[in-house]
mmCIF file of C-alpha atoms in Angstrom:
data_model
loop_
_atom_site.group_PDB
_atom_site.id
_atom_site.type_symbol
_atom_site.label_atom_id
_atom_site.label_comp_id
_atom_site.label_asym_id
_atom_site.label_seq_id
_atom_site.Cartn_x
_atom_site.Cartn_y
_atom_site.Cartn_z
ATOM 1 C CA MET A 300 177.292 130.494 73.294
ATOM 2 C CA ARG A 301 173.576 129.570 73.618
ATOM 3 C CA ALA A 302 171.152 131.040 71.500
ATOM 4 C CA PHE A 303 167.197 130.960 71.504
ATOM 5 C CA PHE A 304 164.006 131.710 69.493
ATOM 6 C CA HIS A 305 160.538 130.652 69.080
ATOM 7 C CA PRO A 306 159.071 129.725 65.742
ATOM 8 C CA ASP A 307 155.873 131.437 66.805
ATOM 9 C CA GLN A 308 157.847 134.756 66.401
ATOM 10 C CA HIS A 309 157.653 134.379 62.833
ATOM 11 C CA LEU A 310 153.599 134.974 63.174
ATOM 12 C CA HIS A 311 153.726 138.568 63.457
ATOM 13 C CA ASP A 312 153.324 140.112 59.949
ATOM 14 C CA PRO A 313 152.460 143.852 60.034
ATOM 15 C CA LYS A 314 150.880 144.990 56.733
ATOM 16 C CA GLN A 315 151.484 148.827 57.370
ATOM 17 C CA PHE A 316 153.473 151.445 58.920
ATOM 18 C CA MET A 317 152.934 155.082 58.818
ATOM 19 C CA ARG A 318 156.169 157.118 57.630
ATOM 20 C CA VAL A 319 156.066 160.926 57.130
ATOM 21 C CA GLY A 320 152.433 160.929 56.499
ATOM 22 C CA ARG A 321 152.417 158.194 54.025
ATOM 23 C CA ILE A 322 151.338 154.492 54.352
ATOM 24 C CA ALA A 323 154.795 152.480 53.800
ATOM 25 C CA ASP A 324 155.840 149.011 53.242
ATOM 26 C CA PRO A 325 156.351 147.808 56.847
ATOM 27 C CA THR A 326 160.030 146.695 57.306
ATOM 28 C CA ASP A 327 159.723 144.470 60.653
ATOM 29 C CA LEU A 328 159.380 141.527 58.240
ATOM 30 C CA PRO A 329 159.365 137.702 59.495
ATOM 31 C CA SER A 330 162.323 137.371 56.827
ATOM 32 C CA ARG A 331 164.509 139.472 59.390
ATOM 33 C CA THR A 332 164.500 136.429 61.734
ATOM 34 C CA GLU A 333 165.412 133.939 58.596
ATOM 35 C CA ALA A 334 168.666 136.325 58.021
ATOM 36 C CA LEU A 335 169.762 136.144 61.577
ATOM 37 C CA MET A 336 168.863 132.529 61.841
ATOM 38 C CA ALA A 337 171.260 131.974 58.759
ATOM 39 C CA ALA A 338 173.993 133.634 60.653
ATOM 40 C CA LEU A 339 173.581 131.703 63.719
ATOM 41 C CA THR A 340 174.237 128.578 61.501
ATOM 42 C CA ARG A 341 177.446 130.244 59.800
ATOM 43 C CA VAL A 342 178.916 130.579 63.517
ATOM 44 C CA GLY A 343 178.013 127.171 64.508
ATOM 45 C CA ILE A 344 174.982 128.067 66.763
ATOM 46 C CA ALA A 345 171.674 125.935 66.845
ATOM 47 C CA PRO A 346 169.147 127.932 68.695
ATOM 48 C CA GLN A 347 166.976 126.382 71.293
ATOM 49 C CA VAL A 348 163.137 126.785 71.584
ATOM 50 C CA PRO A 349 162.752 128.476 74.893
ATOM 51 C CA GLU A 350 160.134 127.170 77.458
ATOM 52 C CA ASP A 351 156.618 128.643 77.880
ATOM 53 C CA TYR A 352 156.832 130.961 80.705
ATOM 54 C CA GLY A 353 153.225 132.051 80.430
ATOM 55 C CA THR A 354 152.810 135.892 81.218
ATOM 56 C CA ALA A 355 154.715 136.024 84.453
ATOM 57 C CA PRO A 356 158.156 137.634 83.124
ATOM 58 C CA ALA A 357 155.997 140.308 81.238
ATOM 59 C CA LEU A 358 154.101 141.055 84.381
ATOM 60 C CA ALA A 359 157.252 141.524 85.987
ATOM 61 C CA ILE A 360 157.755 144.802 83.936
ATOM 62 C CA HIS A 361 154.341 145.764 82.670
ATOM 63 C CA LYS A 362 150.590 146.627 83.683
ATOM 64 C CA PRO A 363 148.023 143.939 83.810
ATOM 65 C CA HIS A 364 145.561 146.063 82.054
ATOM 66 C CA TYR A 365 148.337 146.996 79.268
ATOM 67 C CA LEU A 366 148.975 142.653 78.737
ATOM 68 C CA ASP A 367 144.950 142.280 78.621
ATOM 69 C CA PHE A 368 144.805 145.020 76.036
ATOM 70 C CA LEU A 369 147.300 143.263 73.755
ATOM 71 C CA ALA A 370 145.758 139.632 74.055
ATOM 72 C CA THR A 371 142.260 140.743 73.453
ATOM 73 C CA ALA A 372 142.451 143.812 71.183
ATOM 74 C CA TYR A 373 142.326 142.338 67.931
ATOM 75 C CA GLU A 374 139.580 140.008 68.507
ATOM 76 C CA ARG A 375 137.318 142.932 69.703
ATOM 77 C CA TRP A 376 138.414 145.256 66.816
ATOM 78 C CA VAL A 377 137.521 142.883 63.793
ATOM 79 C CA LYS A 378 133.874 143.125 65.117
ATOM 80 C CA LEU A 379 133.983 146.821 64.631
ATOM 81 C CA PRO A 380 131.774 148.121 61.634
ATOM 82 C CA ASN A 381 134.055 148.898 58.768
ATOM 83 C CA ALA A 382 137.304 147.927 60.782
ATOM 84 C CA GLY A 383 140.698 147.647 59.200
ATOM 85 C CA PRO A 384 143.042 144.893 58.834
ATOM 86 C CA GLU A 385 144.961 145.800 61.971
ATOM 87 C CA VAL A 386 144.291 147.769 65.394
ATOM 88 C CA LEU A 387 145.842 151.250 64.647
ATOM 89 C CA PRO A 388 144.788 154.455 66.980
ATOM 90 C CA ASN A 389 142.988 157.382 65.336
ATOM 91 C CA VAL A 390 142.520 159.216 68.612
ATOM 92 C CA SER A 391 145.128 159.730 71.077
ATOM 93 C CA PRO A 392 145.118 161.430 74.525
ATOM 94 C CA TYR A 393 147.660 163.920 75.744
ATOM 95 C CA TRP A 394 150.058 162.463 78.210
ATOM 96 C CA ASN A 395 153.481 163.981 79.190
ATOM 97 C CA GLY A 396 156.094 161.427 78.308
ATOM 98 C CA SER A 397 158.793 162.386 81.048
ATOM 99 C CA PRO A 398 159.865 159.238 82.783
ATOM 100 C CA ASP A 399 160.208 160.945 85.998
ATOM 101 C CA ARG A 400 156.286 161.197 86.221
ATOM 102 C CA ASP A 401 153.832 158.840 87.948
ATOM 103 C CA GLY A 402 152.555 155.980 85.415
ATOM 104 C CA ARG A 403 149.376 156.057 84.007
ATOM 105 C CA PRO A 404 146.155 154.524 85.357
ATOM 106 C CA PRO A 405 144.450 152.232 83.098
ATOM 107 C CA CYS A 406 142.251 153.719 80.250
ATOM 108 C CA ARG A 407 139.192 155.014 81.386
ATOM 109 C CA SER A 408 137.235 154.021 78.307
ATOM 110 C CA SER A 409 137.146 150.175 77.413
ATOM 111 C CA HIS A 410 136.064 151.019 73.828
ATOM 112 C CA VAL A 411 138.845 149.270 71.944
ATOM 113 C CA VAL A 412 139.483 152.392 69.385
ATOM 114 C CA ALA A 413 140.035 154.421 72.880
ATOM 115 C CA GLU A 414 142.124 151.730 73.954
ATOM 116 C CA ALA A 415 144.252 151.430 70.913
ATOM 117 C CA GLY A 416 144.898 155.358 71.413
ATOM 118 C CA TYR A 417 146.053 154.797 74.930
ATOM 119 C CA TYR A 418 147.986 152.126 74.584
ATOM 120 C CA LEU A 419 149.659 152.243 71.131
ATOM 121 C CA GLY A 420 151.976 155.463 71.107
ATOM 122 C CA ASP A 421 152.137 155.815 67.309
ATOM 123 C CA LEU A 422 151.489 154.260 64.028
ATOM 124 C CA ALA A 423 154.277 151.779 63.944
ATOM 125 C CA VAL A 424 152.554 149.110 65.832
ATOM 126 C CA PRO A 425 149.707 147.326 64.199
ATOM 127 C CA LEU A 426 148.339 144.764 66.129
ATOM 128 C CA GLY A 427 147.408 141.831 63.605
ATOM 129 C CA PRO A 428 145.876 138.356 64.384
ATOM 130 C CA GLN A 429 149.241 137.220 65.743
ATOM 131 C CA THR A 430 150.944 139.792 67.192
ATOM 132 C CA TRP A 431 150.057 139.035 70.860
ATOM 133 C CA ARG A 432 151.306 135.555 70.497
ATOM 134 C CA SER A 433 154.794 136.347 68.595
ATOM 135 C CA ALA A 434 155.119 139.312 71.193
ATOM 136 C CA LEU A 435 154.541 136.947 74.007
ATOM 137 C CA SER A 436 156.841 134.027 72.423
ATOM 138 C CA SER A 437 159.595 136.893 72.150
ATOM 139 C CA THR A 438 159.446 137.542 75.956
ATOM 140 C CA HIS A 439 160.160 133.565 76.530
ATOM 141 C CA THR A 440 162.882 133.930 74.214
ATOM 142 C CA ALA A 441 164.689 136.630 76.367
ATOM 143 C CA THR A 442 163.869 134.926 79.654
ATOM 144 C CA ALA A 443 165.404 131.742 78.407
ATOM 145 C CA ALA A 444 168.443 133.680 77.647
ATOM 146 C CA ALA A 445 168.599 134.996 80.741
ATOM 147 C CA ASP A 446 168.021 131.984 82.594
ATOM 148 C CA ALA A 447 171.144 130.353 80.726
ATOM 149 C CA VAL A 448 173.151 133.348 82.304
ATOM 150 C CA LEU A 449 171.765 132.776 85.575
ATOM 151 C CA ALA A 450 172.451 129.325 85.415
ATOM 152 C CA GLY A 451 176.279 129.939 84.842
ATOM 153 C CA GLU A 452 176.307 130.592 81.009
ATOM 154 C CA ARG A 453 179.010 133.528 80.212
ATOM 155 C CA LEU A 454 177.070 134.820 77.008
ATOM 156 C CA ALA A 455 173.650 133.799 75.688
ATOM 157 C CA TYR A 456 171.766 135.486 72.545
ATOM 158 C CA ALA A 457 167.933 136.040 72.425
ATOM 159 C CA LEU A 458 167.091 136.384 68.762
ATOM 160 C CA CYS A 459 163.621 138.674 69.610
ATOM 161 C CA ARG A 460 161.026 139.474 67.392
ATOM 162 C CA PRO A 461 159.345 141.674 67.706
ATOM 163 C CA SER A 462 161.642 144.059 69.105
ATOM 164 C CA GLY A 463 160.988 145.396 72.634
ATOM 165 C CA HIS A 464 163.235 148.666 73.765
ATOM 166 C CA HIS A 465 160.588 150.996 72.759
ATOM 167 C CA CYS A 466 158.095 149.506 74.879
ATOM 168 C CA ARG A 467 157.118 151.152 78.108
ATOM 169 C CA THR A 468 155.302 149.522 80.947
ATOM 170 C CA ASP A 469 152.012 150.145 79.369
ATOM 171 C CA ARG A 470 152.497 151.500 75.724
ATOM 172 C CA ALA A 471 153.733 149.855 72.880
ATOM 173 C CA SER A 472 155.537 152.078 69.927
ATOM 174 C CA GLY A 473 157.995 151.800 67.577
ATOM 175 C CA PHE A 474 157.497 148.129 66.231
ATOM 176 C CA CYS A 475 157.803 147.360 70.287
ATOM 177 C CA TYR A 476 155.221 145.288 71.847
ATOM 178 C CA LEU A 477 156.950 144.290 75.109
ATOM 179 C CA ASN A 478 160.296 144.952 76.619
ATOM 180 C CA ASN A 479 162.157 142.223 75.922
ATOM 181 C CA SER A 480 165.481 143.871 77.293
ATOM 182 C CA ALA A 481 163.751 144.890 80.259
ATOM 183 C CA ILE A 482 162.701 141.507 80.933
ATOM 184 C CA ALA A 483 165.856 140.037 80.546
ATOM 185 C CA ALA A 484 167.241 142.728 83.069
ATOM 186 C CA GLN A 485 164.807 142.162 85.683
ATOM 187 C CA ARG A 486 165.208 138.309 85.330
ATOM 188 C CA LEU A 487 168.932 138.656 86.231
ATOM 189 C CA ARG A 488 168.242 140.539 89.178
ATOM 190 C CA SER A 489 167.095 137.421 90.746
ATOM 191 C CA ARG A 490 170.749 136.799 91.306
ATOM 192 C CA PHE A 491 172.867 139.672 90.348
ATOM 193 C CA ALA A 492 172.525 142.670 92.802
ATOM 194 C CA LYS A 493 173.571 145.184 89.989
ATOM 195 C CA VAL A 494 172.523 144.842 86.129
ATOM 196 C CA ALA A 495 173.260 146.926 83.459
ATOM 197 C CA VAL A 496 171.374 147.505 80.120
ATOM 198 C CA LEU A 497 173.621 148.713 77.141
ATOM 199 C CA ASP A 498 171.201 149.716 74.113
ATOM 200 C CA VAL A 499 173.302 150.389 70.895
ATOM 201 C CA ASP A 500 170.452 150.213 68.838
ATOM 202 C CA ALA A 501 170.336 153.193 66.369
ATOM 203 C CA HIS A 502 167.140 154.343 68.307
ATOM 204 C CA HIS A 503 167.215 155.539 71.814
ATOM 205 C CA GLY A 504 165.775 152.867 74.274
ATOM 206 C CA ASP A 505 163.024 155.354 75.501
ATOM 207 C CA GLY A 506 161.053 152.183 77.164
ATOM 208 C CA THR A 507 163.859 150.670 78.995
ATOM 209 C CA GLN A 508 164.738 154.114 80.261
ATOM 210 C CA GLU A 509 160.992 154.694 81.536
ATOM 211 C CA ILE A 510 160.593 151.345 83.277
ATOM 212 C CA PHE A 511 164.408 151.665 85.179
ATOM 213 C CA TYR A 512 164.606 155.736 85.495
ATOM 214 C CA ARG A 513 163.861 155.787 89.200
ATOM 215 C CA ARG A 514 165.748 152.816 89.979
ATOM 216 C CA ALA A 515 169.510 152.254 91.250
ATOM 217 C CA ASP A 516 169.924 148.666 90.867
ATOM 218 C CA VAL A 517 169.520 148.796 87.031
ATOM 219 C CA LEU A 518 171.839 151.233 85.219
ATOM 220 C CA THR A 519 170.431 152.266 81.651
ATOM 221 C CA VAL A 520 172.782 153.270 78.775
ATOM 222 C CA SER A 521 171.691 154.095 75.362
ATOM 223 C CA VAL A 522 173.933 154.690 72.410
ATOM 224 C CA HIS A 523 171.851 156.008 69.784
ATOM 225 C CA ALA A 524 171.392 158.734 67.155
ATOM 226 C CA ASP A 525 170.394 162.231 68.361
ATOM 227 C CA PRO A 526 166.611 162.583 69.193
ATOM 228 C CA GLN A 527 166.605 165.925 67.946
ATOM 229 C CA ILE A 528 166.586 164.363 64.599
ATOM 230 C CA TYR A 529 165.603 161.236 65.169
ATOM 231 C CA TYR A 530 162.847 158.678 66.822
ATOM 232 C CA PRO A 531 161.829 158.887 69.184
ATOM 233 C CA PHE A 532 162.357 162.588 69.177
ATOM 234 C CA TYR A 533 160.829 163.468 72.376
ATOM 235 C CA ILE A 534 163.429 161.603 74.900
ATOM 236 C CA GLY A 535 166.807 160.148 74.768
ATOM 237 C CA TYR A 536 168.856 163.220 75.686
ATOM 238 C CA ALA A 537 172.024 163.640 77.462
ATOM 239 C CA ASP A 538 170.764 165.752 80.249
ATOM 240 C CA GLU A 539 167.877 162.666 81.123
ATOM 241 C CA ARG A 540 170.144 161.229 84.095
ATOM 242 C CA GLY A 541 167.323 159.265 86.054
ATOM 243 C CA SER A 542 164.763 160.608 88.810
ATOM 244 C CA GLY A 543 164.898 159.915 92.975
ATOM 245 C CA GLU A 544 166.690 156.729 93.939
ATOM 246 C CA GLY A 545 167.313 156.348 90.169
ATOM 247 C CA GLU A 546 169.403 159.835 89.823
ATOM 248 C CA GLY A 547 172.627 158.984 87.919
ATOM 249 C CA PHE A 548 171.856 155.605 86.821
ATOM 250 C CA ASN A 549 170.798 156.628 83.454
ATOM 251 C CA LEU A 550 173.109 157.600 80.659
ATOM 252 C CA ASN A 551 172.504 158.888 77.275
ATOM 253 C CA LEU A 552 174.978 158.948 74.571
ATOM 254 C CA PRO A 553 173.521 160.652 71.379
ATOM 255 C CA LEU A 554 175.405 160.647 68.217
ATOM 256 C CA SER A 555 175.339 163.126 65.275
ATOM 257 C CA ALA A 556 173.752 162.285 61.836
ATOM 258 C CA GLY A 557 176.391 160.593 59.746
ATOM 259 C CA SER A 558 178.413 159.418 62.656
ATOM 260 C CA GLY A 559 180.108 156.180 61.765
ATOM 261 C CA ASP A 560 182.161 153.324 63.254
ATOM 262 C CA GLU A 561 184.705 155.154 64.926
ATOM 263 C CA PRO A 562 182.335 157.753 67.037
ATOM 264 C CA PHE A 563 180.096 154.797 67.715
ATOM 265 C CA HIS A 564 182.814 152.541 68.978
ATOM 266 C CA ALA A 565 183.768 155.820 71.292
ATOM 267 C CA ALA A 566 180.413 156.123 72.685
ATOM 268 C CA VAL A 567 180.166 152.265 73.215
ATOM 269 C CA ALA A 568 183.430 152.186 75.182
ATOM 270 C CA ARG A 569 182.344 155.416 77.013
ATOM 271 C CA GLY A 570 179.073 153.661 77.948
ATOM 272 C CA LEU A 571 180.965 150.491 78.943
ATOM 273 C CA GLU A 572 183.059 152.433 81.413
ATOM 274 C CA ALA A 573 179.744 153.695 83.046
ATOM 275 C CA VAL A 574 178.939 150.166 83.605
ATOM 276 C CA ALA A 575 182.201 149.191 85.108
ATOM 277 C CA ALA A 576 182.069 152.362 87.296
ATOM 278 C CA PHE A 577 178.311 150.784 88.268
ATOM 279 C CA GLY A 578 179.798 147.874 89.484
ATOM 280 C CA ALA A 579 177.318 146.085 87.575
ATOM 281 C CA GLU A 580 177.576 142.149 88.015
ATOM 282 C CA ALA A 581 175.640 141.288 84.602
ATOM 283 C CA LEU A 582 175.203 142.894 81.283
ATOM 284 C CA VAL A 583 172.088 143.221 78.811
ATOM 285 C CA VAL A 584 172.823 144.213 75.432
ATOM 286 C CA ALA A 585 170.301 145.825 73.336
ATOM 287 C CA LEU A 586 171.549 144.851 69.852
ATOM 288 C CA GLY A 587 170.046 146.690 66.697
ATOM 289 C CA TYR A 588 171.905 147.047 63.268
ATOM 290 C CA ASP A 589 169.440 150.180 62.434
ATOM 291 C CA SER A 590 172.914 151.987 62.411
ATOM 292 C CA HIS A 591 174.294 150.280 59.422
ATOM 293 C CA ARG A 592 175.127 152.672 56.612
ATOM 294 C CA GLU A 593 172.742 150.736 54.506
ATOM 295 C CA ASP A 594 169.523 150.540 56.952
ATOM 296 C CA PRO A 595 166.501 151.754 55.270
ATOM 297 C CA LEU A 596 165.923 153.936 58.770
ATOM 298 C CA SER A 597 169.398 154.933 59.416
ATOM 299 C CA VAL A 598 170.966 158.330 59.929
ATOM 300 C CA LEU A 599 174.163 157.147 61.072
ATOM 301 C CA SER A 600 176.729 155.423 58.841
ATOM 302 C CA VAL A 601 178.123 152.313 60.841
ATOM 303 C CA THR A 602 179.608 149.761 58.570
ATOM 304 C CA THR A 603 179.382 145.925 58.935
ATOM 305 C CA ASP A 604 182.847 145.306 60.378
ATOM 306 C CA GLY A 605 181.713 148.025 62.712
ATOM 307 C CA PHE A 606 179.757 145.693 64.608
ATOM 308 C CA ALA A 607 182.759 143.407 65.347
ATOM 309 C CA GLY A 608 184.459 146.284 66.858
ATOM 310 C CA VAL A 609 181.407 146.677 69.099
ATOM 311 C CA GLY A 610 181.247 142.639 70.113
ATOM 312 C CA ARG A 611 185.020 143.269 71.059
ATOM 313 C CA LEU A 612 184.551 146.014 73.324
ATOM 314 C CA ILE A 613 181.448 144.313 74.999
ATOM 315 C CA GLY A 614 183.371 140.935 74.979
ATOM 316 C CA ALA A 615 186.263 142.512 76.885
ATOM 317 C CA ALA A 616 184.161 144.024 79.510
ATOM 318 C CA GLY A 617 184.192 140.336 80.839
ATOM 319 C CA LEU A 618 180.288 140.275 82.197
ATOM 320 C CA PRO A 619 177.854 137.479 82.043
ATOM 321 C CA THR A 620 175.869 138.890 78.968
ATOM 322 C CA VAL A 621 172.466 138.352 77.564
ATOM 323 C CA VAL A 622 172.261 140.115 74.028
ATOM 324 C CA VAL A 623 168.685 140.607 73.168
ATOM 325 C CA GLN A 624 167.915 141.482 69.512
ATOM 326 C CA GLU A 625 166.406 144.894 68.614
ATOM 327 C CA GLY A 626 166.221 146.690 65.360
ATOM 328 C CA GLY A 627 168.053 146.243 61.592
ATOM 329 C CA TYR A 628 165.681 146.268 58.783
ATOM 330 C CA GLN A 629 168.094 145.654 55.828
ATOM 331 C CA VAL A 630 167.577 142.136 55.296
ATOM 332 C CA SER A 631 170.622 141.868 53.138
ATOM 333 C CA VAL A 632 172.897 142.690 55.793
ATOM 334 C CA ILE A 633 171.752 142.254 59.173
ATOM 335 C CA GLY A 634 173.137 138.581 59.297
ATOM 336 C CA ASP A 635 176.177 139.472 58.525
ATOM 337 C CA CYS A 636 176.070 142.659 61.160
ATOM 338 C CA LEU A 637 175.101 139.771 63.733
ATOM 339 C CA GLU A 638 178.061 137.294 62.783
ATOM 340 C CA ARG A 639 180.698 139.850 62.741
ATOM 341 C CA PHE A 640 179.270 140.888 66.185
ATOM 342 C CA LEU A 641 179.397 137.568 67.648
ATOM 343 C CA THR A 642 182.552 136.875 66.369
ATOM 344 C CA GLY A 643 184.001 140.101 68.072
ATOM 345 C CA LEU A 644 181.902 139.257 71.433
ATOM 346 C CA ALA A 645 183.619 135.703 71.768
ATOM 347 C CA GLY A 646 187.192 137.082 71.151
#
């Protein structure tokens, strides 16, 4: 297995995070990648630095005006009188988030405060001085892993940070600025006629769902905590099946609060059955550890060993697979979770 990581991904260092009405300490810290790098060392994998792909892979998924905002917002923000240390919205437009609606036009106002409200979907995506650089580097990591599989590797791991699965074509949210899993899936489509994305993060992959919701060539499957009680709340329900040509090619498998290893594994197995029925030729796994019972954001109760079971199930599918890192915020356990997952994946 080959793995990829760019050191610039460490640079994103958020200072604030709004949670239930309070400014909380951020959970997406650079120390997350250090723990995951240590786990790779323990299993004998030395990550490679990806090449610089520029913005082309991101533009295959995201709107140009959205990338322009990410690239320029911080410099414009700090020029405002009394600006805070990071770009965060204080106004938001009303927009129906249903994935079967047409995409949004560019923001009508070019003021950075207006654009912050338009392109940042919540208060968990602060833009700091290095956020754009880190997020773009994260897309390079995902692209390099996809290219490794395109070149014949059966398994490749993209240690992405910031994460990506909540990011839509033109909206950041939930610690996610560019959708690495979607970028990897789109890259794989250059060779494979059918690609599946299996998201096993505790949070529904709403951005990935929106991106592929009208397409029949990419199946999206998400195993996650029930959105009735858990972020992202407004999307991720079992009746969301795709739209137009994509109808029937989205599968959501919500889990009730407190679900542990057994229901988690059963849902992953069901998702893999859908992947097989779809006839996927390659697989992207959006891997998060925030379903772990010790995660500070978790409402699920998956154990560390539970991730070995997930890895075994995915490995048994036998598909060329890109594993893209998503969430998981308890630094003391995420390295062990990755180690168990990779051991299970390799059989």
